[in-house]
Amino acid sequence: MKLILLGAPGAGKGTQAERIAKKLNIPTISTGFIIRQAISAQTDLGKIAKDFIDKGQLVPDEVVIKILFERIKEDDCKNGFILDGFPRTIPQAEALVEADIRIDKVLSIELEDEVILDRLSGRRECSKCGKTFHVLFQKPQKEGICDVCGGELICRKDDNPETIKSRLSVYHKQTEPLIAFYKNMGILAPVESKKDVEATTKEVFKALGV
Ligand code: AP5
């Protein structure tokens, strides 16, 4: 199964991707996480991407497409994968079509902009494995520590009100047109992001028929 998770920043793509990955035993590929790791490691990619991420803008298409295509060549993607945060522009979606990568379903996780600020200001991310928590809605067992790997939980640098505003505006302009793109291809499945994670997962699994 090859899936795409679409949705505004903070809609819950990463949270649901992790649950789908467990259920279907396929990996999640988060372009955002790959880029943040490259920034921490100060690689060439990280140096190019840092300014874009800090301003809440998209990293150039050619850079992200290259990262994605290299990642999906790896062995663990043989039986499918979940793309979290890719594609984010029409040229990125067209690159998948041109490479003959057939996507089975696109889940569009929908949430109003007003709720997004609360979700993102309370988010904590593991600095080691990238698992996401929330100070109110998805608490770790031990404050500040990742349940999975024991890594330190941190606030993402782009989760400040000003950058969130810019990310939302980029989403509406550059990413939202993908909803119509995939609707036309007949593979779009809209899912409402509910008030809690479990209820949303139920809707997601229903949309996937699993
Ligand atoms: P990326 O890391 O992909 O960030 P994003 O799209 O802005 O999405 P988020 O990770 O912020 O949110 P999410 O939808 O995964 O929500 P989450 O599950 O964490 O990208 C970051 C940057 O990288 C971009 O701005 C761009 O610069 C660059 N980039 C990445 N991909 C790119 C591409 N393809 N092209 C160009 N540039 C690219 O949930 C949020 C919070 O809410 C969590 O705390 C969670 O616990 C909580 N929560 C989740 N669901 C619920 C629920 N149902 N009820 C209550 N709380 C919930």
GROMACS .gro file of C-alpha atoms and ligand atoms in nm, residues 6-17 30-36 49 52-61 64-65 84-89 92 109 111 115-116 118-125 132-139 156 158-159 163 167 170-171 192-201, ligand 1:
model
  133
    6LEU     CA    1  -0.217   1.557   0.317
    7GLY     CA    2  -0.316   1.827   0.563
    8ALA     CA    3  -0.227   2.161   0.714
    9PRO     CA    4   0.063   2.192   0.960
   10GLY     CA    5  -0.051   2.039   1.289
   11ALA     CA    6  -0.353   1.862   1.138
   12GLY     CA    7  -0.218   1.534   1.277
   13LYS     CA    8  -0.043   1.378   0.977
   14GLY     CA    9   0.260   1.257   1.172
   15THR     CA   10   0.048   1.123   1.459
   16GLN     CA   11  -0.177   0.921   1.228
   17ALA     CA   12   0.110   0.811   1.002
   30SER     CA   13   0.843   1.236   0.675
   31THR     CA   14   1.030   1.485   0.458
   32GLY     CA   15   1.008   1.738   0.742
   33PHE     CA   16   1.182   1.499   0.984
   34ILE     CA   17   1.454   1.411   0.729
   35ILE     CA   18   1.519   1.782   0.674
   36ARG     CA   19   1.528   1.863   1.049
   49ALA     CA   20   1.704   2.399   0.405
   52PHE     CA   21   1.337   2.801   0.445
   53ILE     CA   22   1.224   2.599   0.749
   54ASP     CA   23   1.295   2.883   0.992
   55LYS     CA   24   1.075   3.115   0.786
   56GLY     CA   25   0.799   2.857   0.746
   57GLN     CA   26   0.853   2.837   0.372
   58LEU     CA   27   0.885   2.530   0.155
   59VAL     CA   28   1.226   2.388   0.069
   60PRO     CA   29   1.273   2.404  -0.314
   61ASP     CA   30   1.099   2.125  -0.508
   64VAL     CA   31   1.287   1.762  -0.169
   65ILE     CA   32   1.208   1.546  -0.472
   84ASP     CA   33   0.393   1.237   0.547
   85GLY     CA   34   0.448   1.588   0.414
   86PHE     CA   35   0.518   1.498   0.051
   87PRO     CA   36   0.400   1.609  -0.201
   88ARG     CA   37   0.337   1.968  -0.097
   89THR     CA   38   0.322   2.133  -0.438
   92GLN     CA   39   0.609   1.743  -0.647
  109ILE     CA   40  -0.674   1.523   0.726
  111LEU     CA   41  -0.887   2.072   1.067
  115VAL     CA   42  -0.743   2.481   1.633
  116ILE     CA   43  -0.399   2.449   1.480
  118ASP     CA   44  -0.329   2.507   2.020
  119ARG     CA   45  -0.213   2.183   1.867
  120LEU     CA   46   0.125   2.316   1.762
  121SER     CA   47   0.204   2.529   2.067
  122GLY     CA   48   0.161   2.220   2.291
  123ARG     CA   49   0.348   1.982   2.064
  124ARG     CA   50   0.672   1.821   2.181
  125GLU     CA   51   0.894   1.617   1.950
  132THR     CA   52   0.534   1.343   1.856
  133PHE     CA   53   0.361   1.419   2.187
  134HIS     CA   54   0.134   1.693   2.317
  135VAL     CA   55   0.142   1.849   2.665
  136LEU     CA   56  -0.237   1.806   2.699
  137PHE     CA   57  -0.366   1.567   2.432
  138GLN     CA   58  -0.088   1.309   2.405
  139LYS     CA   59   0.127   1.318   2.717
  156ARG     CA   60   1.017   2.248   1.727
  158ASP     CA   61   0.907   2.637   1.363
  159ASP     CA   62   0.625   2.594   1.619
  163THR     CA   63   0.616   3.085   1.178
  167ARG     CA   64   0.329   2.784   0.733
  170VAL     CA   65   0.201   2.854   0.247
  171TYR     CA   66  -0.024   2.552   0.298
  192GLU     CA   67  -1.197   1.496   0.980
  193SER     CA   68  -0.934   1.547   1.254
  194LYS     CA   69  -1.139   1.475   1.567
  195LYS     CA   70  -1.087   1.618   1.914
  196ASP     CA   71  -0.876   1.324   2.022
  197VAL     CA   72  -0.619   1.106   1.854
  198GLU     CA   73  -0.803   0.771   1.899
  199ALA     CA   74  -1.125   0.896   1.739
  200THR     CA   75  -0.929   1.028   1.442
  201THR     CA   76  -0.745   0.698   1.402
  211AP5     P1   77   0.668   1.898   0.846
  211AP5     O1   78   0.756   1.841   0.949
  211AP5     O2   79   0.606   1.807   0.747
  211AP5     O3   80   0.559   1.987   0.920
  211AP5     P2   81   0.406   2.021   0.885
  211AP5     O4   82   0.350   1.977   0.758
  211AP5     O5   83   0.401   2.168   0.910
  211AP5     O6   84   0.328   1.932   0.976
  211AP5     P3   85   0.351   1.910   1.123
  211AP5     O7   86   0.460   1.808   1.147
  211AP5     O8   87   0.372   2.045   1.190
  211AP5     O9   88   0.211   1.859   1.174
  211AP5     P4   89   0.136   1.720   1.162
  211AP5    O10   90   0.021   1.733   1.069
  211AP5    O11   91   0.231   1.605   1.138
  211AP5    O12   92   0.076   1.713   1.309
  211AP5     P5   93   0.116   1.622   1.434
  211AP5    O13   94   0.076   1.481   1.409
  211AP5    O14   95   0.257   1.647   1.475
  211AP5    O15   96   0.748   2.011   0.762
  211AP5     C1   97   0.823   2.111   0.827
  211AP5     C2   98   0.891   2.198   0.724
  211AP5    O16   99   0.978   2.118   0.639
  211AP5     C3  100   0.798   2.269   0.625
  211AP5    O17  101   0.748   2.391   0.676
  211AP5     C4  102   0.892   2.289   0.504
  211AP5    O18  103   0.977   2.401   0.524
  211AP5     C5  104   0.978   2.164   0.504
  211AP5     N1  105   0.923   2.056   0.419
  211AP5     C6  106   0.879   1.934   0.459
  211AP5     N2  107   0.832   1.862   0.355
  211AP5     C7  108   0.847   1.942   0.245
  211AP5     C8  109   0.814   1.926   0.108
  211AP5     N3  110   0.756   1.813   0.062
  211AP5     N4  111   0.842   2.028   0.024
  211AP5     C9  112   0.900   2.142   0.067
  211AP5     N5  113   0.932   2.165   0.196
  211AP5    C10  114   0.906   2.065   0.285
  211AP5    O19  115   0.014   1.683   1.544
  211AP5    C11  116   0.032   1.812   1.596
  211AP5    C12  117   0.008   1.811   1.749
  211AP5    O20  118  -0.130   1.783   1.776
  211AP5    C13  119   0.087   1.702   1.823
  211AP5    O21  120   0.132   1.753   1.945
  211AP5    C14  121  -0.014   1.588   1.845
  211AP5    O22  122   0.013   1.516   1.964
  211AP5    C15  123  -0.146   1.663   1.854
  211AP5     N6  124  -0.258   1.591   1.793
  211AP5    C16  125  -0.257   1.524   1.674
  211AP5     N7  126  -0.380   1.475   1.646
  211AP5    C17  127  -0.461   1.516   1.750
  211AP5    C18  128  -0.600   1.497   1.778
  211AP5     N8  129  -0.683   1.432   1.695
  211AP5     N9  130  -0.648   1.552   1.891
  211AP5    C19  131  -0.567   1.622   1.975
  211AP5    N10  132  -0.435   1.641   1.953
  211AP5    C20  133  -0.382   1.590   1.842
   0.00000   0.00000   0.00000
